Short mmCIF file of C-alpha atoms and ligand atoms in Angstrom, two decimals:
data_model
loop_
_atom_site.label_atom_id
_atom_site.label_comp_id
_atom_site.label_asym_id
_atom_site.label_seq_id
_atom_site.Cartn_x
_atom_site.Cartn_y
_atom_site.Cartn_z
CA MET A 1 -144.37 -13.68 72.95
CA ASP A 2 -146.29 -14.72 76.45
CA HIS A 3 -148.79 -12.50 77.30
CA HIS A 4 -147.40 -10.44 80.15
CA PRO A 5 -143.76 -8.67 79.20
CA LYS A 6 -140.66 -9.53 80.55
CA ARG A 7 -139.62 -7.57 83.59
CA ILE A 8 -135.78 -8.11 84.11
CA ALA A 9 -133.42 -7.67 86.85
CA LEU A 10 -129.87 -7.57 85.52
CA LEU A 11 -127.06 -8.83 88.03
CA GLY A 12 -123.85 -7.90 86.77
CA SER A 13 -124.94 -5.39 84.46
CA THR A 14 -121.72 -3.54 83.88
CA GLY A 15 -119.68 -6.57 82.75
CA SER A 16 -119.30 -8.33 79.49
CA ILE A 17 -122.33 -10.08 79.33
CA GLY A 18 -124.23 -7.30 81.43
CA LEU A 19 -123.49 -4.87 78.62
CA ASN A 20 -124.26 -7.28 75.90
CA SER A 21 -127.39 -7.91 77.79
CA LEU A 22 -128.30 -4.42 77.62
CA SER A 23 -127.96 -3.80 74.08
CA VAL A 24 -129.85 -7.14 73.12
CA ILE A 25 -132.97 -5.93 75.77
CA GLU A 26 -132.87 -2.65 73.95
CA SER A 27 -133.06 -4.42 70.62
CA LEU A 28 -135.72 -6.51 71.87
CA GLY A 29 -138.27 -3.57 71.86
CA ALA A 30 -141.17 -2.85 74.96
CA ASP A 31 -142.05 -6.39 76.19
CA TYR A 32 -138.61 -6.41 77.31
CA ILE A 33 -138.12 -3.81 80.59
CA PRO A 34 -134.99 -3.65 82.43
CA VAL A 35 -136.20 -2.93 85.79
CA SER A 36 -133.26 -3.35 88.11
CA ALA A 37 -129.35 -3.99 88.28
CA SER A 38 -126.31 -4.63 89.74
CA ALA A 39 -122.64 -3.94 89.68
CA HIS A 40 -120.01 -4.58 92.12
CA ASN A 41 -117.72 -1.15 92.14
CA GLN A 42 -118.03 0.43 88.57
CA TRP A 43 -120.49 2.94 90.02
CA LYS A 44 -120.46 5.61 87.48
CA LEU A 45 -121.27 3.25 84.68
CA LEU A 46 -124.36 2.16 86.76
CA ALA A 47 -125.37 5.39 87.86
CA GLN A 48 -125.64 6.19 83.55
CA GLN A 49 -127.40 2.87 83.19
CA ALA A 50 -129.95 3.72 85.78
CA HIS A 51 -130.05 6.95 83.96
CA ASP A 52 -130.62 5.52 80.34
CA TYR A 53 -132.87 2.77 81.48
CA HIS A 54 -134.95 4.70 84.11
CA LEU A 55 -134.07 1.62 86.29
CA GLU A 56 -136.29 1.28 89.48
CA LYS A 57 -133.46 -0.01 91.55
CA VAL A 58 -129.38 -0.84 91.63
CA VAL A 59 -127.50 -2.64 93.76
CA LEU A 60 -123.69 -1.83 94.36
CA THR A 61 -122.29 -4.72 95.75
CA ASP A 62 -119.24 -3.41 96.77
CA THR A 63 -120.35 -0.72 99.10
CA THR A 64 -116.54 1.35 99.04
CA HIS A 65 -118.52 4.28 96.66
CA LEU A 66 -121.81 3.76 97.53
CA ASP A 67 -122.03 7.17 98.71
CA LYS A 68 -120.69 8.63 95.53
CA LEU A 69 -123.51 6.24 93.65
CA VAL A 70 -126.18 7.83 96.10
CA GLU A 71 -125.38 11.41 95.39
CA ALA A 72 -125.19 10.39 91.82
CA LEU A 73 -128.59 9.13 91.70
CA ASN A 74 -129.94 11.94 94.07
CA GLY A 75 -133.55 13.27 93.43
CA THR A 76 -134.09 10.52 90.68
CA GLN A 77 -136.55 7.62 90.87
CA THR A 78 -134.23 4.96 91.53
CA LYS A 79 -133.43 3.66 94.63
CA VAL A 80 -130.06 2.63 95.38
CA LEU A 81 -128.70 -0.02 97.75
CA GLY A 82 -125.80 -1.10 99.20
CA GLY A 83 -124.02 -4.75 99.63
CA PRO A 84 -124.52 -8.35 98.35
CA ASP A 85 -127.09 -9.28 100.46
CA HIS A 86 -129.74 -6.97 98.29
CA LEU A 87 -129.05 -9.21 95.14
CA VAL A 88 -131.65 -11.11 96.48
CA ASP A 89 -134.09 -8.04 97.06
CA LEU A 90 -133.69 -7.50 93.35
CA VAL A 91 -134.94 -10.97 92.46
CA MET A 92 -137.57 -11.03 94.70
CA ASP A 93 -139.20 -7.66 93.91
CA GLU A 94 -142.81 -9.00 92.88
CA THR A 95 -143.06 -6.94 89.49
CA VAL A 96 -139.44 -8.90 87.98
CA ASN A 97 -140.42 -12.22 86.48
CA THR A 98 -137.09 -12.87 84.60
CA ILE A 99 -133.54 -12.69 86.21
CA ILE A 100 -130.01 -12.54 84.06
CA VAL A 101 -127.68 -13.54 86.24
CA ALA A 102 -124.14 -12.22 84.45
CA VAL A 103 -122.23 -11.44 87.65
CA VAL A 104 -118.48 -13.57 88.03
CA GLY A 105 -118.18 -15.22 91.01
CA ILE A 106 -120.91 -17.43 93.59
CA SER A 107 -121.78 -14.05 95.02
CA ALA A 108 -124.99 -14.25 93.47
CA LEU A 109 -125.73 -17.76 94.58
CA PRO A 110 -128.08 -16.76 97.28
CA ALA A 111 -130.16 -14.66 94.77
CA VAL A 112 -130.29 -17.42 92.41
CA MET A 113 -131.51 -19.85 94.99
CA ALA A 114 -134.28 -17.20 95.81
CA ALA A 115 -135.50 -16.71 92.01
CA THR A 116 -135.94 -20.34 92.02
CA GLU A 117 -137.92 -20.92 95.12
CA ALA A 118 -139.89 -18.31 93.57
CA GLY A 119 -140.34 -19.72 90.52
CA LYS A 120 -138.90 -16.92 88.02
CA THR A 121 -137.49 -17.56 84.66
CA ILE A 122 -133.45 -17.71 84.94
CA ALA A 123 -131.27 -16.68 82.16
CA ILE A 124 -127.79 -17.73 83.52
CA ALA A 125 -124.41 -16.92 82.40
CA ASN A 126 -122.85 -17.17 85.62
CA LYS A 127 -121.62 -21.21 85.71
CA GLU A 128 -120.07 -20.79 88.64
CA SER A 129 -123.34 -21.44 90.61
CA LEU A 130 -124.15 -24.21 88.67
CA VAL A 131 -120.79 -26.18 89.49
CA VAL A 132 -120.91 -25.23 92.73
CA ALA A 133 -124.95 -25.62 93.66
CA GLY A 134 -126.28 -27.42 90.53
CA CYS A 135 -126.96 -30.31 92.98
CA LEU A 136 -129.42 -28.23 94.89
CA LEU A 137 -130.60 -25.78 92.01
CA MET A 138 -131.96 -28.41 89.38
CA PRO A 139 -134.00 -30.19 91.82
CA LEU A 140 -134.92 -26.57 93.52
CA ALA A 141 -136.27 -25.33 89.94
CA GLN A 142 -138.32 -28.65 89.35
CA LYS A 143 -140.34 -28.07 92.46
CA HIS A 144 -141.02 -24.67 92.16
CA ARG A 145 -141.27 -24.74 88.28
CA ALA A 146 -138.68 -22.26 87.97
CA THR A 147 -137.14 -22.32 84.53
CA ILE A 148 -133.28 -21.94 84.19
CA LEU A 149 -131.81 -21.05 80.74
CA PRO A 150 -128.29 -21.32 79.98
CA ILE A 151 -126.53 -18.36 78.60
CA ASP A 152 -122.99 -19.84 78.23
CA SER A 153 -122.87 -20.86 74.11
CA GLU A 154 -122.03 -23.98 74.23
CA HIS A 155 -125.02 -24.74 76.85
CA SER A 156 -127.65 -22.10 74.77
CA ALA A 157 -126.15 -24.50 71.52
CA ILE A 158 -127.00 -27.94 73.33
CA LEU A 159 -130.54 -26.49 74.46
CA GLN A 160 -131.02 -25.34 71.01
CA ALA A 161 -129.74 -28.73 69.29
CA MET A 162 -132.07 -30.48 72.14
CA HIS A 163 -135.32 -29.59 70.26
CA SER A 164 -134.64 -31.74 67.73
CA GLY A 165 -135.67 -34.56 69.57
CA ARG A 166 -136.88 -35.77 72.93
CA ARG A 167 -135.17 -35.89 76.01
CA HIS A 168 -134.70 -39.96 75.99
CA GLU A 169 -133.28 -39.86 72.49
CA VAL A 170 -130.29 -38.11 73.38
CA GLU A 171 -127.21 -40.33 73.34
CA LYS A 172 -124.56 -37.85 74.33
CA ILE A 173 -123.62 -34.16 73.24
CA ILE A 174 -120.51 -32.73 71.97
CA ILE A 175 -119.08 -29.37 73.68
CA THR A 176 -116.80 -27.79 71.53
CA CYS A 177 -114.06 -25.69 72.47
CA SER A 178 -111.84 -23.03 70.95
CA GLY A 179 -108.43 -24.61 72.71
CA GLY A 180 -107.78 -20.85 74.05
CA PRO A 181 -104.44 -19.00 72.97
CA PHE A 182 -102.12 -22.15 73.79
CA ARG A 183 -103.82 -24.73 71.99
CA ASN A 184 -100.90 -25.64 70.51
CA SER A 185 -98.05 -24.57 72.95
CA THR A 186 -95.80 -27.45 74.50
CA THR A 187 -96.05 -28.26 77.97
CA GLU A 188 -92.45 -26.59 78.22
CA GLN A 189 -94.13 -23.11 76.79
CA LEU A 190 -97.19 -23.68 79.09
CA SER A 191 -95.26 -23.55 81.95
CA GLN A 192 -93.57 -20.17 80.92
CA ALA A 193 -96.90 -18.80 79.92
CA LYS A 194 -97.45 -14.84 80.83
CA LEU A 195 -100.80 -13.21 81.86
CA ALA A 196 -100.79 -11.03 79.14
CA ASP A 197 -100.52 -14.12 76.59
CA ALA A 198 -103.26 -15.65 78.86
CA LEU A 199 -105.56 -12.85 78.35
CA ASN A 200 -105.44 -12.58 74.42
CA HIS A 201 -108.30 -14.81 73.56
CA PRO A 202 -108.24 -16.07 70.12
CA THR A 203 -111.92 -15.85 69.50
CA TRP A 204 -114.18 -14.44 72.15
CA ASN A 205 -113.89 -11.37 73.90
CA MET A 206 -114.75 -11.80 77.55
CA GLY A 207 -114.20 -11.00 81.18
CA PRO A 208 -110.84 -11.97 82.46
CA LYS A 209 -111.84 -14.23 84.96
CA VAL A 210 -113.05 -16.51 82.00
CA THR A 211 -110.51 -15.44 79.35
CA ILE A 212 -107.66 -17.34 81.93
CA ASP A 213 -110.12 -19.87 82.35
CA SER A 214 -110.09 -20.51 78.87
CA ALA A 215 -106.70 -20.38 78.31
CA THR A 216 -106.00 -23.25 80.96
CA MET A 217 -109.54 -24.69 79.92
CA MET A 218 -110.83 -25.07 83.18
CA ASN A 219 -113.64 -23.32 81.66
CA LYS A 220 -113.98 -26.62 80.12
CA ALA A 221 -113.96 -28.31 83.05
CA LEU A 222 -116.56 -25.90 84.29
CA GLU A 223 -119.02 -26.52 81.40
CA ILE A 224 -118.87 -30.00 81.24
CA ILE A 225 -119.81 -29.89 85.20
CA GLU A 226 -122.66 -27.00 84.16
CA ALA A 227 -123.64 -29.40 81.44
CA LYS A 228 -123.97 -32.25 83.47
CA TRP A 229 -126.65 -30.23 86.18
CA LEU A 230 -128.46 -28.38 83.43
CA PHE A 231 -129.27 -31.53 81.12
CA ASP A 232 -129.36 -34.27 83.82
CA LEU A 233 -126.52 -36.26 81.92
CA GLN A 234 -123.95 -38.81 82.85
CA THR A 235 -120.58 -38.46 82.54
CA ASP A 236 -119.95 -40.91 79.84
CA GLN A 237 -122.48 -39.08 77.50
CA ILE A 238 -120.37 -35.40 77.75
CA GLU A 239 -117.49 -35.36 75.22
CA VAL A 240 -115.64 -32.16 74.77
CA LEU A 241 -113.79 -31.36 71.03
CA ILE A 242 -111.44 -28.53 70.27
CA HIS A 243 -112.85 -26.46 67.60
CA PRO A 244 -110.45 -23.71 66.92
CA GLU A 245 -112.88 -21.74 64.72
CA SER A 246 -115.61 -21.38 67.64
CA ILE A 247 -118.39 -21.57 64.62
CA ILE A 248 -119.92 -24.83 65.93
CA HIS A 249 -120.97 -23.82 69.73
CA SER A 250 -121.84 -27.28 70.82
CA MET A 251 -123.54 -30.69 69.32
CA VAL A 252 -126.38 -33.14 70.45
CA GLU A 253 -126.01 -36.78 68.93
CA PHE A 254 -129.16 -39.04 69.02
CA ARG A 255 -129.64 -42.41 68.84
CA ASP A 256 -129.99 -42.61 65.44
CA GLY A 257 -126.86 -41.22 65.15
CA SER A 258 -127.96 -37.90 64.00
CA ILE A 259 -125.82 -34.93 65.26
CA ILE A 260 -127.49 -31.46 65.42
CA ALA A 261 -125.22 -28.52 65.94
CA GLN A 262 -125.58 -24.94 66.30
CA LEU A 263 -123.64 -22.72 64.20
CA SER A 264 -123.33 -18.79 64.22
CA SER A 265 -120.74 -16.11 64.67
CA PRO A 266 -119.03 -16.19 67.97
CA ASP A 267 -121.49 -13.26 69.55
CA MET A 268 -122.85 -13.87 72.92
CA LYS A 269 -125.96 -11.15 72.01
CA LEU A 270 -127.20 -14.43 70.54
CA PRO A 271 -127.43 -17.07 73.30
CA ILE A 272 -128.49 -13.72 75.94
CA GLN A 273 -131.27 -13.76 73.14
CA TYR A 274 -132.35 -16.99 72.90
CA ALA A 275 -132.45 -16.78 76.73
CA LEU A 276 -134.79 -14.08 76.95
CA THR A 277 -137.03 -14.99 73.97
CA TYR A 278 -137.15 -19.08 74.83
CA PRO A 279 -138.67 -21.10 73.06
CA GLN A 280 -139.61 -18.33 70.54
CA ARG A 281 -136.59 -17.04 68.22
CA LEU A 282 -136.97 -13.18 67.14
CA HIS A 283 -135.46 -10.95 64.58
CA SER A 284 -131.59 -10.58 65.60
CA THR A 285 -129.09 -7.69 64.15
CA SER A 286 -126.51 -9.97 65.15
CA LYS A 287 -123.62 -10.68 62.42
CA ARG A 288 -124.53 -13.25 60.25
CA LEU A 289 -122.49 -16.17 59.47
CA GLU A 290 -121.54 -16.31 55.83
CA LEU A 291 -120.70 -20.06 55.53
CA ASN A 292 -119.32 -19.56 51.70
CA GLN A 293 -116.45 -17.50 53.46
CA LEU A 294 -115.36 -20.13 55.61
CA GLN A 295 -112.59 -21.97 54.16
CA GLN A 296 -112.62 -24.84 56.64
CA LEU A 297 -113.70 -26.09 59.89
CA ASN A 298 -111.19 -27.78 62.06
CA PHE A 299 -111.49 -30.35 65.02
CA GLN A 300 -109.15 -31.98 67.15
CA GLN A 301 -109.26 -34.31 70.55
CA PRO A 302 -108.32 -32.51 73.52
CA ASP A 303 -104.75 -33.20 75.06
CA LEU A 304 -105.43 -34.01 78.78
CA ASP A 305 -101.88 -34.43 79.29
CA ARG A 306 -100.93 -30.70 78.59
CA PHE A 307 -104.67 -29.46 79.74
CA ALA A 308 -105.33 -31.69 82.98
CA SER A 309 -108.41 -29.37 83.84
CA ILE A 310 -110.45 -31.28 81.38
CA ARG A 311 -109.53 -34.72 82.74
CA LEU A 312 -110.53 -32.66 86.33
CA GLY A 313 -113.65 -31.49 84.86
CA PHE A 314 -115.08 -35.58 84.32
CA GLU A 315 -113.69 -36.43 87.79
CA VAL A 316 -115.70 -33.58 89.45
CA ALA A 317 -118.96 -34.07 87.30
CA ALA A 318 -118.65 -38.01 88.26
CA GLN A 319 -118.13 -37.26 91.83
CA GLY A 320 -120.79 -34.38 92.61
CA GLY A 321 -121.60 -33.42 96.17
CA THR A 322 -118.61 -30.86 97.33
CA ALA A 323 -116.06 -31.68 94.58
CA GLY A 324 -118.05 -28.75 92.19
CA ALA A 325 -117.72 -26.62 95.27
CA VAL A 326 -114.10 -26.95 95.71
CA LEU A 327 -113.07 -27.12 91.82
CA ASN A 328 -114.73 -23.80 91.30
CA ALA A 329 -113.19 -22.13 94.50
CA ALA A 330 -109.66 -23.15 94.28
CA ASN A 331 -109.42 -22.37 90.52
CA GLU A 332 -110.75 -18.75 91.06
CA ALA A 333 -108.31 -18.17 94.28
CA ALA A 334 -105.53 -19.66 91.94
CA VAL A 335 -106.47 -17.50 89.16
CA ASP A 336 -106.17 -14.44 91.32
CA ALA A 337 -102.76 -15.43 92.55
CA PHE A 338 -101.84 -16.15 88.87
CA ARG A 339 -103.04 -12.65 87.94
CA GLN A 340 -101.51 -11.12 91.05
CA HIS A 341 -98.25 -13.14 89.50
CA LEU A 342 -97.70 -14.74 92.56
CA ILE A 343 -98.19 -18.50 90.76
CA SER A 344 -97.30 -19.71 87.65
CA PHE A 345 -99.68 -20.67 84.81
CA ASN A 346 -99.29 -24.20 85.13
CA GLN A 347 -100.13 -24.19 89.15
CA ILE A 348 -103.66 -23.19 88.77
CA THR A 349 -104.43 -26.18 87.64
CA GLU A 350 -101.98 -28.03 89.80
CA LEU A 351 -103.18 -26.23 92.83
CA THR A 352 -106.71 -26.87 92.01
CA GLU A 353 -105.96 -30.48 91.63
CA HIS A 354 -104.05 -30.47 95.03
CA CYS A 355 -107.22 -29.34 96.80
CA LEU A 356 -109.51 -31.94 95.02
CA ARG A 357 -107.23 -34.60 96.35
CA ASN A 358 -107.34 -33.16 99.93
CA HIS A 359 -110.70 -32.02 100.76
CA ASN A 360 -113.26 -33.64 102.88
CA TYR A 361 -116.09 -34.78 100.50
CA VAL A 362 -119.89 -34.94 101.52
CA GLU A 363 -121.83 -36.41 98.82
CA ASN A 364 -125.01 -34.88 99.40
CA PRO A 365 -124.24 -31.42 100.69
CA ASN A 366 -126.56 -28.86 101.92
CA LEU A 367 -125.67 -24.98 100.80
CA GLU A 368 -123.77 -24.60 104.06
CA GLN A 369 -121.27 -27.32 103.26
CA LEU A 370 -121.04 -26.38 99.96
CA LEU A 371 -119.98 -22.82 100.88
CA GLN A 372 -117.70 -24.56 103.72
CA ALA A 373 -116.18 -26.24 101.12
CA ASP A 374 -115.50 -23.18 99.05
CA SER A 375 -114.25 -21.33 101.77
CA GLN A 376 -111.98 -23.97 102.65
CA ALA A 377 -110.56 -24.51 98.75
CA ARG A 378 -109.93 -20.59 99.25
CA LYS A 379 -107.94 -21.00 102.10
CA GLN A 380 -105.91 -23.87 100.64
CA VAL A 381 -104.83 -22.08 97.92
CA ARG A 382 -103.84 -18.57 100.33
CA GLN A 383 -101.82 -21.26 102.44
CA PHE A 384 -99.86 -22.62 99.47
CA VAL A 385 -99.32 -19.47 97.91
CA THR A 386 -98.03 -17.64 101.27
CA ASP A 387 -95.74 -20.79 102.61
CA SER A 388 -94.19 -21.18 99.13
CA LYS A 389 -92.56 -17.78 99.33
CA PRO A 390 -93.31 -17.32 95.60
CA THR A 391 -90.88 -15.34 93.26
CA LYS A 392 -92.74 -13.17 91.11
CA CYS A 393 -93.48 -14.54 87.80
P1 NDP B 1 -117.15 -9.44 84.01
O1 NDP B 1 -115.82 -9.81 84.94
O2 NDP B 1 -117.13 -8.72 82.82
O3 NDP B 1 -118.24 -8.84 84.55
C1 NDP B 1 -118.73 -9.05 85.90
C2 NDP B 1 -119.70 -8.43 86.35
O4 NDP B 1 -120.22 -8.91 88.00
C3 NDP B 1 -119.75 -6.92 86.59
O5 NDP B 1 -120.83 -6.37 86.57
C4 NDP B 1 -119.15 -7.04 87.95
O6 NDP B 1 -119.10 -5.24 88.76
C5 NDP B 1 -119.69 -7.81 88.95
N1 NDP B 1 -119.18 -8.35 89.78
C6 NDP B 1 -118.04 -8.46 89.74
N2 NDP B 1 -117.37 -9.34 91.00
C7 NDP B 1 -118.42 -9.47 91.88
C8 NDP B 1 -118.56 -9.67 93.28
N3 NDP B 1 -118.23 -10.17 93.85
N4 NDP B 1 -120.30 -9.44 93.47
C9 NDP B 1 -121.16 -9.20 92.79
N5 NDP B 1 -121.14 -8.64 91.56
C10 NDP B 1 -119.55 -8.89 91.06
O7 NDP B 1 -117.67 -10.76 83.37
P2 NDP B 1 -118.15 -11.85 82.34
O8 NDP B 1 -119.39 -10.79 81.84
O9 NDP B 1 -117.11 -11.84 81.37
O10 NDP B 1 -118.44 -12.97 82.84
C11 NDP B 1 -119.96 -12.96 83.67
C12 NDP B 1 -120.17 -14.60 83.84
O11 NDP B 1 -120.63 -14.81 82.60
C13 NDP B 1 -119.34 -15.29 84.75
O12 NDP B 1 -119.69 -16.08 85.59
C14 NDP B 1 -118.91 -15.88 83.26
O13 NDP B 1 -118.09 -17.24 83.44
C15 NDP B 1 -120.16 -15.86 82.63
N6 NDP B 1 -119.64 -16.11 80.90
C16 NDP B 1 -119.32 -15.37 80.21
C17 NDP B 1 -118.80 -15.27 79.12
C18 NDP B 1 -118.69 -13.97 78.58
O14 NDP B 1 -118.57 -14.17 77.13
N7 NDP B 1 -118.01 -13.12 78.98
C19 NDP B 1 -119.24 -16.46 78.20
C20 NDP B 1 -120.02 -17.56 79.12
C21 NDP B 1 -120.01 -17.37 80.38
P3 NDP B 1 -117.91 -4.28 88.16
O15 NDP B 1 -118.27 -3.92 86.78
O16 NDP B 1 -118.51 -3.17 88.93
O17 NDP B 1 -116.74 -5.02 88.72
MG1 MG B 2 -118.92 -21.23 77.25
#
């Protein structure tokens, strides 16, 4: 371990990645100290975490129940802040050297940018920030010597496999994909897919947004773009392969033909821990993979006709510029509409493609232009939903 303890700000402590992060931090012992945390509206759980981990600061980004949180923590050592702007305060705390970004959506983007400029270590689960603003974040990280480490399991696997060779020896990466609950569904079945089915992921237990993204495979589109930025790859160096067992989390193929894969049980604690202990590996109590119990590992090519989202992912990764912001925002707004039963399952990808085809592309955008592209795409989706007078499905 480098000489000083990791003092951690955990953005999104009440979600699926957030809770796993706290249990990893606890298991790693005294050198890993949670200093501050944020939640959106789960104020009771945040108050409990502040108490259990003796947090110095907490932020509730949705201020509706801020007074209740203030009251719950009255008389304790925890400082309570309200509103999304304060996420930046958590990462800019001089005593914090490590940030875990486990919020969903792009609300943490200003905090991620600030932490990058401050040269901190950023363990990032939040793929949206990279998809939207990878073109700004990665050069900024290089300039300020910030370390951005992926928590997303595929990208963690790629980072681990990359250590088997040197960067210029990498020929391509192979991102694996469980295929989600509709891997074998027909086009007809996909058009009838219901919310409950989309939320029923076969191998991973995750938050609702990323679970629906796995069902449409838009999650893989986001991950293609995320990988392009994180590892500085050309689109033709990225492949997607369906692997239903979710045991191989991704692979790197080197120029001599060797393919290095990372295997483990599907449990986010391992990539979270790797991002926190990198480049070391520390002991973990994660469930061990019993290879002799595995009958087989299967692979198949993704069907880009049934899952057009993957095709969009490659297109957007090649385009760069504002395209990532549009794909991410349109998809997020469409997923919201699907969750409210306002559009059908197939319309999530169709609407996202529509927004991509009808946006004012900017090749080298600044943050303001990226956020504009984001809000424009959300507006387009909402407009479509209003205009189409949908029948509840
Ligand atoms: P969850 O929905 O379980 O948790 C989201 C967290 O963010 C909660 O703490 C929530 O607070 C907070 N939050 C929600 N909305 C906002 C907002 N508008 N502003 C600030 N904070 C907000 O999500 P996951 O943990 O599943 O995912 C988090 C991120 O990690 C996502 O970007 C996802 O794509 C990525 N990821 C997740 C994986 C997983 O296994 N879950 C795997 C790989 C990547 P509250 O609880 O109060 O609502
Ligand atoms: Mg993933």
